[in-house]
mmCIF file of C-alpha atoms in Angstrom:
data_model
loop_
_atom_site.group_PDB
_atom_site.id
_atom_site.type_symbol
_atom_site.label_atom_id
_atom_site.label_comp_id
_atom_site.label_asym_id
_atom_site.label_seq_id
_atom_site.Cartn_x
_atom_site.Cartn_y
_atom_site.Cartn_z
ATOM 1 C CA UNK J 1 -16.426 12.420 33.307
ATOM 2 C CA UNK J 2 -16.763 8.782 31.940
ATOM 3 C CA UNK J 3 -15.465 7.718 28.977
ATOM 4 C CA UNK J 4 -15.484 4.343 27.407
ATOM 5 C CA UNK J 5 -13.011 3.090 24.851
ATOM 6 C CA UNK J 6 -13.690 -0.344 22.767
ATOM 7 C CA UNK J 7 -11.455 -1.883 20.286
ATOM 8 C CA UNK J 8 -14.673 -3.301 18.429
ATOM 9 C CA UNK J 9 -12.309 -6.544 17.013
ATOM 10 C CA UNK J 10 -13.475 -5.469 12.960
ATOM 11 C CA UNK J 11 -16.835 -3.737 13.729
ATOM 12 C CA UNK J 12 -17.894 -7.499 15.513
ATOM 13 C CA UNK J 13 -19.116 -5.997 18.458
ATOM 14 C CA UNK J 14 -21.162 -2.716 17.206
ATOM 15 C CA UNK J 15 -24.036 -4.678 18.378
ATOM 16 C CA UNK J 16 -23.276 -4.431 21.945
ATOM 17 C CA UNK J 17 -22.851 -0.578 22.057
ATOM 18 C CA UNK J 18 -26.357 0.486 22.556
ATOM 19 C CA UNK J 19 -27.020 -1.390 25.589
ATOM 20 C CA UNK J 20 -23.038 -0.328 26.804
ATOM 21 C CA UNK J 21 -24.353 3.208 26.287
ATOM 22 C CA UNK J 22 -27.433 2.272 28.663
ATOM 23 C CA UNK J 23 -25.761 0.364 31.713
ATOM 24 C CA UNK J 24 -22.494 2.638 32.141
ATOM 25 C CA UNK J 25 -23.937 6.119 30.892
ATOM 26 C CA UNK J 26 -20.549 7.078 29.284
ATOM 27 C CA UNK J 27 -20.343 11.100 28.722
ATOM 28 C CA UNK J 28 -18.278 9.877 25.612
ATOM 29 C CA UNK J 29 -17.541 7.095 23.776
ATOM 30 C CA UNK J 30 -14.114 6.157 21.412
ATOM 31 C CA UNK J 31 -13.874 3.628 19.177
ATOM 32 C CA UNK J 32 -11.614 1.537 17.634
ATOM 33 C CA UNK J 33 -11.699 -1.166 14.566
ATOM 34 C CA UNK J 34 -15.047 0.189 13.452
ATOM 35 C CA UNK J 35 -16.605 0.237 10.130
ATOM 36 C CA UNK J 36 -17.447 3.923 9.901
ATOM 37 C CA UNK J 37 -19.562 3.788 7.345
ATOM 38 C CA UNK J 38 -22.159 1.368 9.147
ATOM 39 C CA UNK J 39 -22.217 3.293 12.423
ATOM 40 C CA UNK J 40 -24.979 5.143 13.510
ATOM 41 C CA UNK J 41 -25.476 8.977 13.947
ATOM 42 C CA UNK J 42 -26.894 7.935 17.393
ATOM 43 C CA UNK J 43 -26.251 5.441 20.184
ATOM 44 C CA UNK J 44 -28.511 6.006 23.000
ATOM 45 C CA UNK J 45 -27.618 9.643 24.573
ATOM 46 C CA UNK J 46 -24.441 9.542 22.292
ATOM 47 C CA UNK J 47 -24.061 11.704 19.324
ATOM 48 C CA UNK J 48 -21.045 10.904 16.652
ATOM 49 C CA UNK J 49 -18.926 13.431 16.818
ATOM 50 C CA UNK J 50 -17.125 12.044 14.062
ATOM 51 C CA UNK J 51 -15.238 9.221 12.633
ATOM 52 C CA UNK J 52 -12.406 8.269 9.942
ATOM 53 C CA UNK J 53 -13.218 7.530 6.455
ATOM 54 C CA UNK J 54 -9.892 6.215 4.831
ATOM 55 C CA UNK J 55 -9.287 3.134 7.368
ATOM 56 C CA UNK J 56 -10.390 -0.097 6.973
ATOM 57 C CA UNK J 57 -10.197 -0.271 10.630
ATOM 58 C CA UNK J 58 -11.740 2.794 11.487
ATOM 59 C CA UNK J 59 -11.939 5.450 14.473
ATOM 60 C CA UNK J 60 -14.843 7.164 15.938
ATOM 61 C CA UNK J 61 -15.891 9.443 18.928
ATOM 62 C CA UNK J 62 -19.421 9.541 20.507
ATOM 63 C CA UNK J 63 -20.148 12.516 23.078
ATOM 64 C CA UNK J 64 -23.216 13.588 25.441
ATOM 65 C CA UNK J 65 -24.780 16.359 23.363
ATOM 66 C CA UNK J 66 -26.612 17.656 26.720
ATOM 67 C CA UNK J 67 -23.081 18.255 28.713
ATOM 68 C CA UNK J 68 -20.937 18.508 25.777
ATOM 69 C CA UNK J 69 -20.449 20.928 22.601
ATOM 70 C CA UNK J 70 -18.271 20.047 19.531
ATOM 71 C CA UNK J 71 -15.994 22.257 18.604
ATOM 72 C CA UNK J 72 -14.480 20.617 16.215
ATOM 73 C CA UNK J 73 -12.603 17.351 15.289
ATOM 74 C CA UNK J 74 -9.552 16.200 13.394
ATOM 75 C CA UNK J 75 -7.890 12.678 12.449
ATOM 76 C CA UNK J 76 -4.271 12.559 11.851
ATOM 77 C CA UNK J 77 -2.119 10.246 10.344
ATOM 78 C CA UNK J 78 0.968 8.981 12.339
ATOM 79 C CA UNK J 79 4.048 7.113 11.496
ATOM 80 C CA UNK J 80 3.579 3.799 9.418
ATOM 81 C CA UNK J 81 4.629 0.135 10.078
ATOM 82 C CA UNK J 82 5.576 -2.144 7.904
ATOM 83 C CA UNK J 83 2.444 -3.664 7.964
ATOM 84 C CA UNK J 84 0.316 -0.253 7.456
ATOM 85 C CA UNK J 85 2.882 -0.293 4.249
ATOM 86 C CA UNK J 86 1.837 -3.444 3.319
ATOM 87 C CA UNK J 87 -1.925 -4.267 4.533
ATOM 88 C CA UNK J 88 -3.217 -0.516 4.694
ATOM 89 C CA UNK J 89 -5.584 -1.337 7.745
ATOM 90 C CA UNK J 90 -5.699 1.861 9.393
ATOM 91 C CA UNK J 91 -4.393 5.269 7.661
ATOM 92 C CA UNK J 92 -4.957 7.172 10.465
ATOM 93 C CA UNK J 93 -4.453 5.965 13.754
ATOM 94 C CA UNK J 94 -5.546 8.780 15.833
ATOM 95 C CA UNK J 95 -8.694 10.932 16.444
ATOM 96 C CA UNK J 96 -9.343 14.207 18.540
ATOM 97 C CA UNK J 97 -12.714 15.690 19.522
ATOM 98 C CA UNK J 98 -12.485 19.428 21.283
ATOM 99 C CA UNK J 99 -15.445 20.080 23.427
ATOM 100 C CA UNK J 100 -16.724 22.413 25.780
ATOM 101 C CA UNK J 101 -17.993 20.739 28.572
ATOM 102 C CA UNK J 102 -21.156 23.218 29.858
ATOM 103 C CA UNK J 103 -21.190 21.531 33.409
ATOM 104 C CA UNK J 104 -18.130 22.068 34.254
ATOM 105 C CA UNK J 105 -17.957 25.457 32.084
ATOM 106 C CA UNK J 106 -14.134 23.974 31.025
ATOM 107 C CA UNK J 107 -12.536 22.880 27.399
ATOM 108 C CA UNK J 108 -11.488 19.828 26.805
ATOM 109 C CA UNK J 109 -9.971 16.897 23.888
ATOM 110 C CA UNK J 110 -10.717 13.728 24.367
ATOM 111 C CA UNK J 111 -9.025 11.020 21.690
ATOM 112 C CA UNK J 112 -9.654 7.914 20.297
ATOM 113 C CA UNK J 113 -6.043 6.111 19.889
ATOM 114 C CA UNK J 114 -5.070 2.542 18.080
ATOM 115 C CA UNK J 115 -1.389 2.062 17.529
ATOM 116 C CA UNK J 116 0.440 0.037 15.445
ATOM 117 C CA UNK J 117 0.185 -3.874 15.545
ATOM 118 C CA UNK J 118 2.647 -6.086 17.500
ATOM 119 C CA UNK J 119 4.236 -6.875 13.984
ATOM 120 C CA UNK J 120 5.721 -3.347 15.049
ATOM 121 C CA UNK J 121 8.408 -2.440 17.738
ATOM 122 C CA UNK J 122 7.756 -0.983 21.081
ATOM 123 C CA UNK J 123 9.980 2.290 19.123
ATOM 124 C CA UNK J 124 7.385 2.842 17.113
ATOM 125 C CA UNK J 125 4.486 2.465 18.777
ATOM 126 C CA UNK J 126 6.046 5.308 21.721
ATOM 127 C CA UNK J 127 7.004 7.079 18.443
ATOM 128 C CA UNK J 128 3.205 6.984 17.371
ATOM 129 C CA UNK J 129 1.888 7.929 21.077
ATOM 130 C CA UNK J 130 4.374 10.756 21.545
ATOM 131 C CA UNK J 131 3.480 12.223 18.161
ATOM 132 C CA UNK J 132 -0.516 11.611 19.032
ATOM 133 C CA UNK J 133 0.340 13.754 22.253
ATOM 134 C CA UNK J 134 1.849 16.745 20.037
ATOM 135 C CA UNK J 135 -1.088 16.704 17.633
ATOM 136 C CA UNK J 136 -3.736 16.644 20.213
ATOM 137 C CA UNK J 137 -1.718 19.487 21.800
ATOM 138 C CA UNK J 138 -1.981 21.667 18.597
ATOM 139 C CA UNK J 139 -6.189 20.486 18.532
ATOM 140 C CA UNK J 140 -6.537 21.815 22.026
ATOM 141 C CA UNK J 141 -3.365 23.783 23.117
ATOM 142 C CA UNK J 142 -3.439 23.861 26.545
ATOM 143 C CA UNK J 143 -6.147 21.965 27.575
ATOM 144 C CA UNK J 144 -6.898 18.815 29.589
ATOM 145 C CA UNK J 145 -6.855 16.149 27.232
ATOM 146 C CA UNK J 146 -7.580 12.342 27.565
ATOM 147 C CA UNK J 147 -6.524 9.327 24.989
ATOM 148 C CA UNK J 148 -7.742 6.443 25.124
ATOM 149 C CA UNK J 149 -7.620 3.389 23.315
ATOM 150 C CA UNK J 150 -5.699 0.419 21.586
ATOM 151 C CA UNK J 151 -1.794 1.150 22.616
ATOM 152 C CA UNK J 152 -0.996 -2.656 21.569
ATOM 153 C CA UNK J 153 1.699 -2.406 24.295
ATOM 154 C CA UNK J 154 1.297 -5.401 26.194
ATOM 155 C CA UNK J 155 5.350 -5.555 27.606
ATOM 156 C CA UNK J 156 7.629 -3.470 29.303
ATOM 157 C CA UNK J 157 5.015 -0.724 30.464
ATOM 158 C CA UNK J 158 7.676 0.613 32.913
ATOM 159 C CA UNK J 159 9.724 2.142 29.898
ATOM 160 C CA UNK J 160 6.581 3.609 28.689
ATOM 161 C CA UNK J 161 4.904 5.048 31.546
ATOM 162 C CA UNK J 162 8.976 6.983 31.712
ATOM 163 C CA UNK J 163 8.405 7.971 28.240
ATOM 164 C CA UNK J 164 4.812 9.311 28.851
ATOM 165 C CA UNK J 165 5.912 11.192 31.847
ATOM 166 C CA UNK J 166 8.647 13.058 30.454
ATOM 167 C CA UNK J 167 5.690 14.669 27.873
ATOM 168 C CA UNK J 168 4.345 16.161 30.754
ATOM 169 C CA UNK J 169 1.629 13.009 30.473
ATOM 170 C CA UNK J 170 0.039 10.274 32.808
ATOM 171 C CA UNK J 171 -0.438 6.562 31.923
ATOM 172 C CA UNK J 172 -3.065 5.150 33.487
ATOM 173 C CA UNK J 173 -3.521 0.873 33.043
ATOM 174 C CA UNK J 174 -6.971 -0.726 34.048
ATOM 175 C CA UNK J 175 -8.004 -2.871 36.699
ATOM 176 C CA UNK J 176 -7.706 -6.053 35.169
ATOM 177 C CA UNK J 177 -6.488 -7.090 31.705
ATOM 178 C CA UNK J 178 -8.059 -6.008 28.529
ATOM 179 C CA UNK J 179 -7.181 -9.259 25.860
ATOM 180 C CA UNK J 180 -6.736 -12.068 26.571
ATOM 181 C CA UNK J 181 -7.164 -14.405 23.698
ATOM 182 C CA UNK J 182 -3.523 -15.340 22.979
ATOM 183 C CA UNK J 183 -1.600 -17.461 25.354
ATOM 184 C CA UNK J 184 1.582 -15.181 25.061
ATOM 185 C CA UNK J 185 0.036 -12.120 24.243
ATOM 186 C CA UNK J 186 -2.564 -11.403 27.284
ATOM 187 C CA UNK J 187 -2.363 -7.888 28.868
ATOM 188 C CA UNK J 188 -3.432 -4.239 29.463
ATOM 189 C CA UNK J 189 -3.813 -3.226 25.725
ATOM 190 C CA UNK J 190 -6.007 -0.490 26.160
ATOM 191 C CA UNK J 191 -5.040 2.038 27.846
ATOM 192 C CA UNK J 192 -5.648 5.926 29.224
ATOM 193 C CA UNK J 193 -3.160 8.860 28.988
ATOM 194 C CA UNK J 194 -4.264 12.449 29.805
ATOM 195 C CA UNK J 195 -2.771 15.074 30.963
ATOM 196 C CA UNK J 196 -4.629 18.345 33.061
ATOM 197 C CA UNK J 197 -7.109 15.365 34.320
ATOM 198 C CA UNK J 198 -7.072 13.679 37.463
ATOM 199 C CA UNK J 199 -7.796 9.462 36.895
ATOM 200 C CA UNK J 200 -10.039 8.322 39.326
ATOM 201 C CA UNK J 201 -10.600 4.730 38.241
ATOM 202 C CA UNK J 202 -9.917 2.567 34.996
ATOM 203 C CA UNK J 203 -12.474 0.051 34.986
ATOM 204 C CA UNK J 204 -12.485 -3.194 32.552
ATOM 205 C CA UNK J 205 -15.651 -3.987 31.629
ATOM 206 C CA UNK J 206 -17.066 -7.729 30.663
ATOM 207 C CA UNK J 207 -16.272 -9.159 28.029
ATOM 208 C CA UNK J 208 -18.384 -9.594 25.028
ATOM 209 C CA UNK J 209 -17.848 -10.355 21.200
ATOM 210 C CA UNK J 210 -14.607 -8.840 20.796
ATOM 211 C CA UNK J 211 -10.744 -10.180 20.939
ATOM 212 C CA UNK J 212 -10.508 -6.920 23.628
ATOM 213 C CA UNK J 213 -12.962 -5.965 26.390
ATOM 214 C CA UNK J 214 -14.147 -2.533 26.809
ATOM 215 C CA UNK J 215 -12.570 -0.051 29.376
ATOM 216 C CA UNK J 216 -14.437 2.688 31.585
ATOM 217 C CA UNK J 217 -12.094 5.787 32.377
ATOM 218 C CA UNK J 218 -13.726 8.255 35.253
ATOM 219 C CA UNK J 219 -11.791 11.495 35.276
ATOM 220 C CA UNK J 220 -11.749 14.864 36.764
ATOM 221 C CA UNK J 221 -10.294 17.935 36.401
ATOM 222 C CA UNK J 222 -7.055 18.977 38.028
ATOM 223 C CA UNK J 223 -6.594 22.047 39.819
ATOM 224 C CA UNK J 224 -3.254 23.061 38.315
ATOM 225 C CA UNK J 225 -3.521 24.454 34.921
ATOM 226 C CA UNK J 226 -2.078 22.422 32.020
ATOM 227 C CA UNK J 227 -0.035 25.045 30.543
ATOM 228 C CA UNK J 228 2.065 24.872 33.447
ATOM 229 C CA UNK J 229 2.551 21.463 33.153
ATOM 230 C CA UNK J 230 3.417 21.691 30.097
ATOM 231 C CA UNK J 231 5.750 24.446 30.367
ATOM 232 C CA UNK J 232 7.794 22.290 33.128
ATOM 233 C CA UNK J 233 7.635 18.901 30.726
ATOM 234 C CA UNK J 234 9.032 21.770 27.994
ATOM 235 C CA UNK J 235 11.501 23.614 30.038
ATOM 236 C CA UNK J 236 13.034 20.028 31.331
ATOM 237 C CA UNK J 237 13.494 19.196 27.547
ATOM 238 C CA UNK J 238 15.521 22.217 26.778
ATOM 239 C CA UNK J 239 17.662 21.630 29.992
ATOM 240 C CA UNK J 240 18.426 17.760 28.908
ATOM 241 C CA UNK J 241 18.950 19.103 25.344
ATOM 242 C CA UNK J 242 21.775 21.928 26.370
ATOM 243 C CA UNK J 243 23.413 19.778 28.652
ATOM 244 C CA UNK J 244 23.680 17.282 25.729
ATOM 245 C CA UNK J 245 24.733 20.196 23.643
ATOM 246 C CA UNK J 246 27.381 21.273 25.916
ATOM 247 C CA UNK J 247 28.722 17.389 26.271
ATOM 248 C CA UNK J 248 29.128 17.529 22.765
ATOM 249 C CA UNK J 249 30.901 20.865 22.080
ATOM 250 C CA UNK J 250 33.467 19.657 25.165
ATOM 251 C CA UNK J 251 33.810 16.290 23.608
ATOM 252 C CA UNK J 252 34.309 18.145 19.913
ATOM 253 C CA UNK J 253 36.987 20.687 21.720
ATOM 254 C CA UNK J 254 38.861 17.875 22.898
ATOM 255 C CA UNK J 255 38.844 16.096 20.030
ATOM 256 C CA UNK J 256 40.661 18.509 18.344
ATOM 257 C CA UNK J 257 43.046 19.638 20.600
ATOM 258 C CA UNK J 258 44.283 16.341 20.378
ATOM 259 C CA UNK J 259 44.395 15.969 16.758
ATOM 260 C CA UNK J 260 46.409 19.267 16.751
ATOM 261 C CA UNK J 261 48.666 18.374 19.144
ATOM 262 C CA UNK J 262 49.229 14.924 17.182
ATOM 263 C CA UNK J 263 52.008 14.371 14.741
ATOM 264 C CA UNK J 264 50.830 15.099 11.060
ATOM 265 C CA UNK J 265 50.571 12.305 8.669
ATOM 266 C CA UNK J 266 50.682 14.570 5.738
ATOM 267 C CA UNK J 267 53.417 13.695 3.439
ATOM 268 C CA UNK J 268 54.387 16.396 0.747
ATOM 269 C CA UNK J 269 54.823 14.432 -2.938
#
């Protein structure tokens, strides 16, 4: 499966998806910073599945309608910056498309992702991703599921990818970076996590009118299902959490045993 994702830098470079759609033959197509209401029904082979209509920079997924059926599609809203507060740019930053895929006779969600600005902390953005994660989970429960898109996480991917593992998830960078137009801010924006899919290549495409340049995300499916990935991610969640519990309850014991024990400060008036 190929997927493209394209942070379109304020609907600048909706020009140069037609002839994208024509040299890579993406299976599906996310976008980010579009103007929804100017994009076509149709690009190429590419049907919209659908798009956001609150956002000023908006969100949209194209699929193959001959190896792909819509089930259906949902945008959610996910924890707000200060600068969503203030500027309202993007009300929801997340979109999920469930297909069936007839080739491969398998389900699928495939999401198009843009995170909070670099205004934001890192905190908030892994806040945002984590949450994207468990809503794309309740889309599709169970079922191989790939996000791409802007993560705006251009430092300190190591504490990340950690983060993204422990949901039972996979982050995948690209070949080369994705933005470069700032000195101090050049890096792998854009970004791939999945889980139940096997990444076979993240490819960064040329550049062309935008701040960011395009990525191409080849896939497959894993053998294992996700549910038991899933289940492991969950189980190791409720292990951490009771051993934190128990810490706590010793720690609390202690505590007061120690007050008892202690000399009362009481005085009787």
């Amino acid at each position: 499966m190929r997927v493209i994702s394209y942070n379109l830098r304020k609907n600048r470079a909706v020009g140069e998806l037609a002839a994208l759609s024509v040299t890579y033959e993406p299976d599906v197509l996310c976008l980010q910073e579009a103007d929804t209401l100017e994009l076509p029904d149709d690009i190429g082979t590419l049907h919209l599945a659908d798009s956001t209509l609150t956002n000023r920079l908006g969100l949209a997924i194209y699929y193959r309608q001959d190896r792909f059926d819509a089930v259906t599609t949902q945008a959610f809203a996910l924890k707000k910056s200060l600068h969503d507060m203030v500027l309202r740019p993007a009300h929801e930053r997340l979109i999920g498309t469930r297909l069936v895929d007839k080739v491969a006779d398998r389900e699928l969600v495939v999401a198009s992702f843009h995170a909070a600005p670099l205004t934001a902390r890192n905190s908030l953005r892994r806040n945002q991703i984590r949450s994207a994660h468990e809503e794309l989970n309740r889309l599709g429960p169970g079922l191989p599921t790939l996000m791409v898109g802007d993560y705006n996480y251009p430092i300190f991917k190591g504490n990340l990818g950690d983060k993204v593992t422990e949901s039972g998830y996979d982050l995948t960078l690209s070949d080369t970076r994705t933005y470069t137009r700032y000195r101090f801010f050049r890096g792998h924006f854009d970004l791939a996590t999945s889980v139940g899919l096997t990444i076979e290549n993240v490819e960064t495409l040329p550049r062309g009118t935008s701040d960011h340049m395009p990525i191409l995300v080849t896939s497959a499916y894993t053998a294992e299902p996700v549910s038991q990935t899933l289940r492991q991610s969950a189980r190791k969640s409720i292990r951490e959490t009771d051993a934190a519990r128990s810490v706590a309850r010793t720690a609390t014991t202690t505590a007061t045993e120690t007050a008892a024990s202690a000399p009362s400060t009481d005085f009787d008036i």
